[in-house]
XYZ file of C-alpha atoms in Angstrom:
770
model
C 0.000 0.000 0.000
C 1.473 3.337 -1.078
C 0.276 6.691 0.197
C 0.593 9.860 -1.849
C 0.866 13.546 -1.045
C -1.341 15.520 -3.457
C 0.626 17.635 -5.900
C -0.223 19.946 -8.738
C 2.580 18.422 -10.813
C 3.189 14.788 -9.992
C 5.611 13.701 -12.702
C 9.263 14.766 -12.775
C 9.247 14.022 -16.515
C 7.630 17.450 -16.933
C 10.743 18.966 -15.430
C 12.954 17.026 -17.854
C 10.874 18.426 -20.700
C 11.171 21.913 -19.260
C 14.943 21.557 -19.115
C 15.034 20.601 -22.769
C 12.845 23.530 -23.749
C 14.905 25.903 -21.624
C 18.161 24.675 -23.139
C 16.806 25.211 -26.641
C 15.264 28.598 -25.876
C 18.364 29.848 -24.094
C 20.860 28.834 -26.739
C 19.976 31.833 -28.907
C 21.072 34.468 -26.428
C 23.768 32.306 -24.847
C 25.558 32.003 -28.167
C 25.403 35.780 -28.716
C 28.943 37.148 -28.348
C 27.467 40.364 -26.997
C 25.799 38.592 -24.104
C 27.362 39.259 -20.708
C 29.252 36.518 -18.922
C 27.979 34.953 -15.703
C 28.429 36.919 -12.497
C 29.017 35.271 -9.149
C 27.639 37.361 -6.315
C 26.785 37.471 -2.679
C 23.438 35.704 -2.891
C 22.001 37.378 0.199
C 22.637 40.856 -1.163
C 20.678 41.810 -4.269
C 22.959 44.437 -5.753
C 23.912 42.242 -8.719
C 27.645 42.907 -8.350
C 30.370 40.285 -8.472
C 31.929 39.241 -5.163
C 34.605 36.705 -6.147
C 35.719 34.352 -8.891
C 33.394 31.383 -9.160
C 36.245 28.842 -9.294
C 37.804 29.809 -5.943
C 37.813 27.509 -2.924
C 38.653 30.490 -0.728
C 35.798 32.763 0.390
C 36.367 36.287 1.683
C 33.134 37.014 3.562
C 29.969 35.327 4.806
C 26.784 36.262 2.954
C 24.833 37.663 5.912
C 25.197 41.316 6.846
C 25.175 40.153 10.478
C 28.817 39.173 9.946
C 30.245 42.675 10.037
C 33.823 41.823 9.052
C 35.628 39.634 6.499
C 36.158 36.031 7.593
C 39.837 36.624 8.342
C 38.748 39.232 10.928
C 35.728 37.326 12.283
C 36.519 35.993 15.794
C 34.865 32.589 15.500
C 35.104 29.395 13.442
C 33.215 29.815 10.169
C 33.570 27.501 7.161
C 32.037 28.390 3.795
C 31.613 25.588 1.248
C 31.730 27.441 -2.079
C 29.993 26.476 -5.301
C 33.195 25.132 -6.846
C 33.710 22.600 -4.023
C 30.066 21.531 -4.346
C 30.584 21.067 -8.099
C 33.969 19.324 -7.904
C 32.833 16.828 -5.253
C 29.515 16.348 -7.114
C 27.568 16.949 -3.905
C 23.845 16.447 -4.520
C 22.412 16.997 -1.031
C 23.243 19.052 2.029
C 24.662 15.974 3.731
C 26.974 15.411 0.752
C 28.259 18.975 0.986
C 28.770 18.881 4.763
C 30.992 15.822 4.430
C 33.778 18.283 3.593
C 33.478 19.941 7.037
C 34.904 17.900 9.941
C 33.183 18.135 13.300
C 29.726 17.543 11.814
C 27.929 14.203 12.003
C 24.379 13.093 11.250
C 21.896 11.304 13.482
C 19.140 8.981 12.307
C 15.450 9.824 12.340
C 13.249 7.638 14.549
C 10.333 8.105 16.888
C 10.198 11.806 17.728
C 12.843 12.578 15.093
C 11.275 12.893 11.646
C 13.125 11.668 8.573
C 15.489 14.245 7.094
C 18.671 16.112 7.900
C 19.687 15.807 11.543
C 23.181 17.311 11.816
C 25.189 17.444 15.017
C 27.690 20.312 15.328
C 30.342 20.093 18.056
C 28.281 17.467 19.850
C 24.945 19.332 19.858
C 21.837 18.434 17.881
C 21.374 21.075 15.160
C 18.255 19.671 13.501
C 16.439 22.965 14.050
C 19.423 25.219 13.303
C 19.420 25.281 9.508
C 18.786 28.585 7.718
C 18.091 29.663 4.144
C 19.576 33.065 3.332
C 19.687 33.872 7.028
C 16.064 32.884 7.783
C 15.334 29.792 9.903
C 14.218 26.808 7.800
C 12.159 24.936 10.385
C 10.580 21.897 8.765
C 12.365 18.549 8.768
C 13.495 17.653 5.259
C 16.295 16.169 3.189
C 17.743 19.277 1.578
C 18.823 19.354 -2.061
C 21.703 21.395 -3.433
C 20.593 22.247 -7.001
C 19.484 25.807 -6.127
C 22.223 26.528 -3.560
C 25.226 28.771 -4.236
C 27.166 27.958 -1.063
C 26.819 26.547 2.456
C 28.030 28.420 5.536
C 28.789 26.619 8.790
C 29.325 28.669 11.954
C 30.595 26.579 14.859
C 30.012 27.309 18.503
C 26.920 28.825 20.182
C 25.308 31.189 17.682
C 21.964 32.350 19.084
C 22.997 35.986 18.722
C 22.854 35.580 14.955
C 20.360 32.726 14.554
C 18.020 33.011 17.533
C 16.910 30.142 19.783
C 18.916 26.930 19.824
C 22.205 26.935 17.889
C 24.059 25.426 20.864
C 26.705 23.874 18.632
C 26.408 26.243 15.704
C 24.343 27.012 12.617
C 24.146 26.005 8.957
C 23.123 28.652 6.414
C 22.295 27.782 2.814
C 22.793 30.602 0.312
C 20.367 30.570 -2.619
C 21.119 31.077 -6.301
C 19.512 34.400 -7.204
C 19.034 36.465 -10.349
C 21.928 38.756 -11.289
C 23.050 41.031 -14.102
C 24.414 39.277 -17.159
C 23.376 36.281 -19.235
C 24.454 32.748 -18.449
C 23.365 29.200 -19.067
C 24.501 26.002 -17.368
C 22.923 22.666 -18.123
C 24.142 19.310 -16.839
C 23.100 15.716 -17.093
C 24.564 12.974 -14.966
C 24.462 9.247 -15.557
C 25.917 6.859 -13.054
C 25.976 3.512 -11.383
C 22.850 2.168 -9.706
C 20.619 3.670 -12.392
C 21.442 7.248 -11.469
C 19.990 9.866 -13.797
C 20.130 13.542 -12.912
C 19.402 16.625 -14.987
C 19.907 20.230 -13.895
C 19.471 23.600 -15.558
C 20.634 27.012 -14.335
C 19.823 29.919 -16.624
C 20.087 33.647 -15.957
C 18.776 36.282 -18.359
C 19.115 40.061 -18.158
C 15.866 41.575 -19.424
C 16.989 45.204 -19.150
C 19.634 47.360 -17.528
C 18.240 46.581 -14.061
C 15.947 43.554 -14.400
C 17.031 39.911 -14.523
C 15.552 36.475 -14.027
C 17.075 33.145 -13.100
C 15.657 29.643 -13.276
C 17.019 26.491 -11.667
C 15.515 23.088 -12.475
C 16.400 19.582 -11.312
C 15.190 16.033 -11.665
C 16.903 13.074 -10.013
C 16.357 9.314 -9.979
C 18.708 6.758 -8.460
C 19.110 3.581 -6.515
C 21.820 3.329 -3.848
C 25.082 1.443 -4.257
C 25.338 -1.496 -1.895
C 21.718 -1.265 -0.722
C 18.955 -3.490 -2.060
C 15.723 -1.823 -3.206
C 16.435 1.662 -1.798
C 15.655 4.367 -4.353
C 15.207 8.135 -4.610
C 13.044 10.082 -7.032
C 12.779 13.875 -6.753
C 12.391 17.053 -8.764
C 12.653 20.729 -8.031
C 12.215 24.201 -9.468
C 13.575 27.519 -8.179
C 12.804 30.709 -10.146
C 14.216 34.086 -9.093
C 13.320 37.539 -10.413
C 15.211 40.722 -9.556
C 14.370 44.376 -10.216
C 16.510 47.457 -9.753
C 19.854 45.703 -9.994
C 22.623 48.268 -10.021
C 20.274 50.932 -8.631
C 19.679 52.215 -5.075
C 16.443 50.215 -4.700
C 16.437 46.500 -5.441
C 13.694 43.891 -5.208
C 13.989 40.105 -5.289
C 11.173 37.575 -5.716
C 12.179 33.936 -5.150
C 10.333 30.654 -5.058
C 11.582 27.161 -4.254
C 9.757 23.863 -4.731
C 11.099 20.368 -4.052
C 9.108 17.170 -4.245
C 10.313 13.627 -3.597
C 8.987 10.070 -3.674
C 11.452 7.614 -2.118
C 11.774 4.106 -0.804
C 13.835 5.021 2.276
C 16.623 2.957 3.765
C 15.582 1.114 6.899
C 19.147 0.701 8.154
C 20.976 -2.174 9.826
C 19.980 -3.452 13.307
C 22.245 -3.465 16.317
C 22.941 -6.768 17.995
C 21.774 -7.395 21.564
C 23.671 -10.007 23.585
C 21.238 -12.312 25.365
C 21.223 -15.385 27.571
C 24.686 -16.161 28.840
C 26.275 -13.409 26.736
C 27.445 -10.135 28.146
C 24.603 -7.607 28.333
C 24.794 -4.457 26.243
C 26.978 -2.060 28.262
C 29.398 0.764 27.603
C 32.204 -1.759 28.081
C 30.580 -4.091 25.537
C 28.590 -1.849 23.178
C 26.519 -3.292 20.377
C 27.350 -2.670 16.738
C 25.260 -2.944 13.586
C 25.114 -6.459 12.155
C 23.781 -7.251 8.687
C 23.794 -11.042 8.890
C 26.777 -11.347 6.560
C 25.471 -9.361 3.569
C 25.794 -5.572 3.652
C 23.243 -5.240 0.829
C 20.463 -6.545 3.064
C 17.351 -4.386 3.182
C 14.859 -5.166 5.933
C 12.005 -3.030 4.663
C 9.004 -3.948 2.540
C 8.608 -2.635 -1.000
C 4.850 -3.060 -0.786
C 4.507 -1.073 2.441
C 7.348 1.414 2.863
C 7.374 4.854 1.260
C 8.378 8.427 1.911
C 6.858 11.380 0.102
C 7.865 14.933 0.875
C 7.252 18.410 -0.453
C 8.802 21.809 0.309
C 7.543 25.216 -0.871
C 9.267 28.488 0.039
C 8.358 31.947 -1.257
C 10.498 35.005 -0.495
C 10.052 38.729 -1.128
C 13.049 40.938 -0.360
C 13.483 44.666 -0.886
C 16.701 46.574 -0.258
C 17.358 50.315 -0.443
C 20.572 52.302 -0.122
C 19.764 55.251 2.124
C 23.272 56.617 1.569
C 26.533 55.267 0.158
C 27.221 53.704 3.560
C 23.759 52.853 4.899
C 21.281 50.254 3.607
C 17.896 49.047 4.801
C 16.525 45.642 3.817
C 13.289 43.781 4.497
C 12.803 40.048 3.910
C 9.379 38.413 4.054
C 9.174 34.643 3.685
C 6.548 31.929 3.909
C 7.584 28.307 3.861
C 5.752 25.012 4.054
C 7.230 21.531 4.362
C 5.324 18.267 4.312
C 6.248 14.644 5.037
C 4.245 11.451 4.673
C 5.947 8.130 5.289
C 5.930 4.595 6.572
C 9.316 2.949 6.888
C 10.516 -0.257 8.417
C 12.794 -0.033 11.398
C 14.799 -3.237 11.871
C 14.077 -3.646 15.556
C 16.672 -5.207 17.853
C 14.442 -5.812 20.874
C 13.623 -9.212 22.435
C 17.006 -10.573 21.294
C 15.617 -11.156 17.802
C 18.822 -10.263 15.984
C 20.848 -12.751 17.999
C 18.291 -15.382 17.041
C 18.854 -14.628 13.356
C 15.587 -12.768 12.854
C 14.389 -9.172 12.641
C 11.073 -7.628 13.620
C 9.830 -5.227 10.955
C 8.693 -2.427 13.193
C 6.864 0.355 11.320
C 7.641 4.028 11.911
C 5.249 6.503 10.360
C 4.532 10.196 10.209
C 2.212 12.626 8.492
C 3.645 16.053 9.196
C 3.231 19.597 7.997
C 5.182 22.674 9.079
C 4.352 26.242 8.070
C 6.526 29.266 8.850
C 6.071 32.971 8.173
C 9.006 35.245 8.965
C 9.723 38.932 8.502
C 13.191 40.372 9.076
C 14.061 44.057 8.784
C 17.753 44.978 8.791
C 19.673 48.240 8.785
C 23.383 47.938 8.076
C 26.366 49.956 6.977
C 29.229 51.994 8.361
C 29.639 55.101 10.521
C 32.370 56.849 12.489
C 32.363 57.906 16.143
C 35.347 59.834 17.478
C 37.252 58.901 14.354
C 36.666 55.175 14.921
C 35.016 53.138 12.170
C 31.970 51.011 13.019
C 30.691 48.326 10.632
C 27.277 47.527 12.020
C 24.036 45.642 11.430
C 20.836 45.848 13.441
C 17.353 44.535 12.935
C 14.132 42.996 14.153
C 12.606 39.589 13.486
C 8.989 38.495 13.745
C 7.985 34.920 13.015
C 5.142 32.471 13.457
C 5.703 28.732 13.155
C 3.137 25.953 13.188
C 3.501 22.205 12.946
C 0.934 19.431 12.765
C 1.891 15.808 12.997
C 0.068 12.509 13.114
C 0.760 8.991 11.879
C -0.552 5.667 10.601
C -1.654 2.598 12.509
C 0.208 -0.335 10.986
C -0.357 -3.959 11.900
C 3.084 -5.283 12.832
C 1.919 -7.968 15.252
C 3.977 -11.114 14.860
C 1.063 -13.310 15.949
C -1.738 -12.340 13.555
C -5.068 -12.232 15.311
C -3.522 -12.908 18.691
C -2.098 -10.892 21.550
C 0.261 -8.117 20.475
C 3.757 -9.572 20.169
C 7.062 -8.265 18.842
C 9.107 -11.398 19.455
C 10.502 -13.053 16.328
C 11.866 -16.577 16.617
C 13.363 -18.318 13.577
C 10.149 -20.316 13.219
C 8.125 -17.116 12.853
C 10.012 -15.811 9.815
C 7.734 -15.335 6.816
C 4.021 -16.068 6.484
C 3.638 -17.369 10.052
C 4.090 -13.823 11.372
C 2.317 -12.133 8.500
C 5.812 -11.311 7.189
C 6.399 -9.007 10.169
C 9.400 -11.189 10.992
C 12.176 -11.658 8.472
C 15.566 -13.305 8.277
C 18.607 -11.351 9.468
C 20.857 -12.901 6.819
C 18.417 -13.264 3.934
C 15.481 -10.812 4.147
C 13.028 -10.605 1.265
C 11.876 -7.009 0.684
C 9.238 -8.275 -1.754
C 7.432 -10.411 0.825
C 3.654 -10.299 0.171
C 2.881 -8.372 3.342
C -0.869 -7.782 3.504
C -1.337 -6.344 6.968
C -3.647 -3.440 7.656
C -2.767 0.240 7.405
C -5.110 2.898 8.741
C -4.685 6.631 8.936
C -4.422 7.688 12.595
C -5.735 11.236 12.857
C -4.730 11.576 16.478
C -1.692 13.816 16.707
C -0.034 16.924 18.076
C -0.279 20.552 16.986
C 2.414 23.036 17.974
C 2.569 26.801 17.506
C 5.254 29.321 18.347
C 5.851 33.044 17.954
C 9.170 34.862 18.014
C 9.847 38.560 18.472
C 13.493 39.542 18.442
C 15.781 42.548 18.144
C 19.525 42.352 17.514
C 22.596 44.482 16.867
C 26.136 43.666 15.675
C 29.183 45.875 15.348
C 32.840 45.626 14.452
C 34.664 48.573 15.992
C 38.103 49.406 14.541
C 40.000 50.631 17.581
C 43.146 50.946 15.460
C 44.549 49.316 12.320
C 45.742 46.448 14.572
C 42.836 46.066 17.003
C 39.177 45.230 16.299
C 36.329 44.674 18.731
C 33.472 42.468 17.516
C 30.190 42.678 19.426
C 26.712 41.217 19.073
C 23.585 41.152 21.212
C 20.104 39.702 20.674
C 16.900 39.724 22.715
C 14.246 37.064 22.042
C 10.669 36.741 23.239
C 9.604 33.183 22.392
C 6.225 31.740 23.232
C 5.049 28.291 22.247
C 2.206 25.916 22.946
C 1.238 22.408 22.020
C -1.907 20.310 22.139
C -2.242 16.596 21.537
C -5.622 15.501 20.249
C -7.482 12.309 19.508
C -8.943 11.319 16.146
C -12.037 13.494 16.751
C -9.941 16.597 17.406
C -10.632 16.634 21.155
C -7.687 17.314 23.481
C -6.169 13.996 24.463
C -6.182 12.656 28.022
C -4.025 9.633 28.814
C -4.852 6.657 31.023
C -3.559 8.517 34.107
C -5.820 11.486 33.461
C -3.074 13.780 32.218
C -4.328 16.416 29.773
C -1.860 16.573 26.896
C -1.358 20.272 26.333
C 1.083 22.879 27.533
C 2.560 26.302 26.838
C 5.539 28.406 27.775
C 6.919 31.892 27.320
C 10.655 32.488 27.430
C 12.655 35.689 27.266
C 16.394 35.512 26.852
C 19.375 37.588 25.802
C 22.319 36.058 23.960
C 25.504 37.621 22.704
C 28.976 37.400 21.288
C 32.145 39.344 22.039
C 35.493 39.035 20.339
C 38.792 40.890 20.405
C 40.930 40.706 17.262
C 44.608 41.599 16.984
C 46.036 41.982 13.499
C 49.832 41.614 13.609
C 49.691 41.945 9.810
C 47.074 43.028 7.298
C 46.580 39.447 6.077
C 46.195 37.776 9.483
C 44.521 37.896 12.858
C 44.676 36.416 16.350
C 41.490 36.485 18.387
C 39.770 35.575 21.612
C 35.986 35.315 21.733
C 33.010 34.532 23.909
C 29.533 33.545 22.700
C 26.297 32.227 24.178
C 23.158 30.455 23.068
C 19.768 29.695 24.631
C 17.454 26.753 23.968
C 14.019 27.426 25.490
C 11.418 24.735 26.218
C 9.741 23.633 22.994
C 12.449 25.084 20.742
C 12.210 22.260 18.174
C 8.498 22.849 17.388
C 7.968 19.106 17.533
C 10.305 18.630 14.558
C 12.911 16.671 16.498
C 13.885 15.418 19.914
C 13.127 18.072 22.511
C 16.035 18.060 24.925
C 14.159 20.793 26.800
C 10.465 19.864 26.314
C 7.443 21.853 27.347
C 5.952 21.169 30.729
C 2.776 19.128 31.185
C 4.204 16.504 28.843
C 4.456 12.916 29.982
C 7.188 10.350 30.174
C 6.819 6.906 28.592
C 4.998 5.689 31.656
C 2.365 8.395 31.275
C 3.579 10.338 34.317
C 3.130 14.105 34.279
C 6.480 15.834 34.099
C 7.296 19.005 35.984
C 6.358 22.474 34.787
C 8.420 24.340 32.244
C 11.925 25.299 33.214
C 14.376 27.921 32.015
C 16.105 28.011 28.622
C 19.233 25.885 28.514
C 22.289 28.110 28.197
C 25.454 27.228 26.305
C 28.696 29.201 26.475
C 31.722 29.056 24.191
C 35.265 30.260 24.837
C 37.567 30.317 21.836
C 41.047 31.464 20.919
C 42.209 31.253 17.346
C 44.147 32.643 14.445
C 43.404 33.152 10.742
C 45.775 33.958 7.889
C 45.408 34.697 4.186
C 48.675 33.554 2.631
C 50.297 33.099 -0.781
C 49.220 36.488 -2.088
C 45.740 36.116 -0.484
C 45.074 32.852 -2.358
C 45.085 30.480 0.635
C 43.178 30.799 3.901
C 44.452 29.001 7.016
C 42.709 28.901 10.395
C 43.221 27.277 13.781
C 41.142 27.459 16.945
C 41.024 26.095 20.480
C 37.517 26.003 21.923
C 35.590 25.010 25.026
C 31.791 24.810 24.959
C 29.857 24.361 28.191
C 26.209 23.781 28.978
C 25.919 24.057 32.751
C 22.156 24.198 33.195
C 21.063 21.303 31.000
C 17.575 19.986 31.727
C 17.957 16.609 33.437
C 15.664 14.215 35.255
C 16.153 14.151 39.012
C 13.337 11.718 39.849
C 10.389 9.988 38.198
C 8.429 13.151 37.444
C 10.805 16.027 38.085
C 13.248 17.832 35.806
C 15.639 20.560 36.846
C 18.198 22.779 35.071
C 21.185 21.276 36.873
C 22.887 19.102 34.247
C 26.216 19.819 32.605
C 27.923 18.834 29.372
C 31.249 19.971 27.983
C 32.894 19.850 24.567
C 36.444 21.068 24.082
C 38.946 20.641 21.318
C 40.868 22.044 18.400
C 40.017 22.848 14.791
C 42.297 23.364 11.790
C 41.284 24.333 8.264
C 42.726 25.320 4.904
C 40.972 26.530 1.764
C 42.210 28.041 -1.458
C 45.111 27.752 -3.867
C 48.538 26.368 -3.059
C 49.534 27.313 -6.620
C 47.595 28.665 -9.575
C 46.858 25.061 -10.571
C 46.460 23.369 -7.167
C 43.464 23.940 -4.872
C 42.715 22.465 -1.463
C 39.749 22.377 0.929
C 40.657 20.603 4.151
C 40.040 20.458 7.863
C 40.630 18.541 11.070
C 38.672 18.560 14.327
C 39.468 16.974 17.672
C 36.683 16.964 20.256
C 36.548 15.729 23.806
C 32.793 15.663 24.411
C 31.574 14.472 27.791
C 28.509 14.413 29.981
C 29.696 15.968 33.227
C 26.504 15.839 35.273
C 23.433 13.941 34.093
C 21.365 14.514 37.230
C 20.234 11.912 39.743
C 18.695 9.626 37.121
C 21.353 10.039 34.422
C 24.461 10.152 36.600
C 25.273 6.581 35.621
C 26.445 8.068 32.296
C 28.610 10.807 33.791
C 31.972 10.871 32.050
C 30.633 9.161 28.934
C 31.218 10.472 25.449
C 28.327 12.447 23.931
C 26.451 10.694 21.104
C 27.183 11.449 17.452
C 30.459 13.112 18.438
C 33.728 11.539 17.216
C 36.979 12.331 18.969
C 38.742 12.839 15.631
C 37.401 13.734 12.214
C 39.172 15.041 9.136
C 38.475 15.851 5.510
C 40.724 16.600 2.564
C 39.614 17.540 -0.936
C 42.096 18.734 -3.531
C 42.242 19.321 -7.282
C 45.116 19.942 -9.705
C 44.893 21.365 -13.227
C 47.342 19.255 -15.222
C 46.570 21.180 -18.397
C 44.151 24.026 -19.170
C 41.685 21.307 -20.195
C 42.357 18.469 -17.738
C 41.839 18.626 -13.950
C 42.146 15.727 -11.543
C 41.178 15.600 -7.887
C 40.498 13.427 -4.924
C 39.518 13.369 -1.310
C 39.767 11.439 1.923
C 37.230 11.658 4.751
C 37.915 10.178 8.181
C 35.556 9.697 11.105
C 36.371 8.161 14.481
C 33.966 5.727 16.103
C 30.650 7.314 17.090
C 28.299 6.320 19.895
C 24.559 6.242 19.350
C 23.612 7.315 22.885
C 25.128 8.934 25.955
C 24.950 5.501 27.611
C 27.665 4.501 25.093
C 26.014 1.104 24.621
C 25.709 1.337 20.819
C 28.553 2.320 18.528
C 29.616 2.370 14.878
C 33.230 1.873 13.861
C 35.589 4.483 12.487
C 36.086 4.675 8.735
C 38.023 6.322 5.921
C 36.277 7.075 2.644
C 38.212 7.950 -0.519
C 36.822 9.845 -3.517
C 38.318 10.686 -6.909
C 37.419 12.962 -9.816
C 38.636 13.952 -13.277
C 37.274 16.793 -15.379
C 37.993 17.534 -19.046
C 36.987 20.534 -21.174
C 35.890 19.119 -24.530
C 35.287 22.590 -25.922
C 34.873 26.104 -24.613
C 31.244 25.278 -23.818
C 31.207 21.552 -22.987
C 32.813 19.769 -19.998
C 32.968 16.178 -18.843
C 33.457 15.238 -15.184
C 33.810 11.771 -13.682
C 33.404 11.283 -9.935
C 33.949 8.016 -8.130
C 32.716 8.225 -4.546
C 33.755 5.680 -1.912
C 36.473 4.445 -4.206
C 37.353 1.376 -2.100
C 33.699 0.376 -1.583
C 34.059 0.757 2.182
C 31.120 -0.494 4.235
C 30.509 2.186 6.857
C 27.687 3.878 8.733
C 26.973 7.588 8.429
C 23.970 7.908 10.787
C 23.449 6.386 14.205
C 20.481 6.120 16.497
C 20.528 5.492 20.226
C 18.869 2.065 19.945
C 17.737 -0.353 17.293
C 19.704 0.604 14.144
C 22.295 2.580 12.205
C 22.128 3.784 8.592
C 24.626 2.341 6.154
C 26.242 4.735 3.672
C 26.298 4.157 -0.072
C 28.918 1.877 -1.573
C 31.142 2.703 -4.541
C 29.311 5.123 -6.829
C 30.453 6.345 -10.250
C 28.916 9.503 -11.757
C 29.640 10.922 -15.222
C 28.419 14.480 -15.755
C 28.227 16.332 -19.052
C 27.910 20.096 -18.654
C 27.166 22.777 -21.216
C 27.639 26.435 -20.345
C 27.450 29.697 -22.230
């Protein structure tokens, strides 16, 4: 049984046709020698002016005006993944792109965590800390890269810039927007595992100050080394700009992404039973696939995932003077998920018995967000001292609705509910809810019942915020970077039954709650410039995570009061926002005639009022976690022909105080946080036409939970690429990802399973550009 999200355009073949039409229609002006060449620009600004060469790995400045200094003078760790790195690595999703940034891992979706991107930055869950052009992108989703110019990762507490949450940092995606000049880029990719991908990026200048841009994408693929898993998606992102090159500029943008996938159900953890050692931190369980890493434990006739994202943006920007600009951004976004997927359950000792229970996880979710940001930014002098500043206000309203399906996964059809799977219950005896660990059949004729469960939870939140940032030039050698933000955040939730009435559990607890939080967060950094091309800095930054910050779109580490634990007990009333503090000392240098950027930082991040459970029904803000370590990075050109994008992160991430209930885990390593991680990507232009490149990506072992009882092994993945210019307008690029066909896991969950990464994948891309 497959469920479908209604859509005005259901077939991605229409997008393929549109690409063909666009390529044909655009060729006339693209071939015109008088047409302007492409312009790469700061995609958050809408002035239409070039910012830097599009082939550079080195980036001078973050896109947001809230960063009031170039990156070399910004006193915090910020990594920008430019378009050329995205292109050279053939990154297709946000997770692909973030592989080039060490210190970031991904967790698996399960239970309260919806399917989609769940990054961890410096040991802290950042599922709700992703932004699009500086505006929070709330809904859970698997983000594409076809309409993205670059990706900016700020590490360390960042609530001053991003608002609530951001304990470990933020991720900002910078959109492709219309600009002056004419350009056309079309690409089609064929690869292993039936991969077919087509993209189109065309920009046309209609007049001296008006331009339009259109990005299109369609993608179909299976997954190397994984039976049955497949992805099918398409997207469109038009952009229209008025007033480019004038004092008043307007941008209208729209983004649509739709997908229909058979998601990967992952590999179960083992559970020692009987006379074996129990699962402990000394003897943690690891994923076990029964001897065949291709094994897929889902059901092709039951599992599905359909998703849709729509985002509309209106931005207007006006230069009040040569040094003062005002900008307003209004955005409405909607994301939708509908899925049933099999979780290979490890309970009851099934895996050790050679069998797997096909537990069903499901969700029907919708998130809607409306945000308005007004910013004033520029430069002014006080007492002869230069101030580069940005100030603004933010108003937003976010709503989420989620429910699920009722799926019959009972292993004793018609009998008492049972999740135990013995070898004798594999197959028809259990209604195909039990399958073999070593030889599962995804095409089993499962015919259990599926019913829409309209009981669910609705969550609403409102944010009102004001912020100010300033870089004060005390002298040519000394800079003071300051930022302050005040947030008023109120949120409420209500769980309801299928009739819409507020739910009451078996213990009489009414399932609704609300909270209002007010908090101030900030950043302060002192920069010393011993030379024009370098800096040494010390900085301090804070973040705040109020109750209900995730809007029900992930695991609430600080949930609203009046919620219940798994036993149905009423938890204590709402507590204070969790506060995270970061201390950092670092240095940044632009070397080799400004071609290469090097950075190093020592950091210590502390959360000393984490919400922890002190008894059966009581939570208090008395917990403590700590992450400290070192980061190194390099980006840019070693020579005119040799580029590099590399980094290394060491983290010591520990639970210091888990409260009375969680103290058994004190001293344990935080989940999804490797001690060591590193990435290296480099390319070399052998001739003006031929470029070769490659990369290596290392990740230490990662624990699935703070109990440290589940773990995935460390790994090294190698990639390679070669690109050749057939003509001035046609390129070929071959990428081989996971060159050695390493079997490794890139997402972990606290119990039950881990997600296996794709095996060796070859992708051949033909690009035309004018």
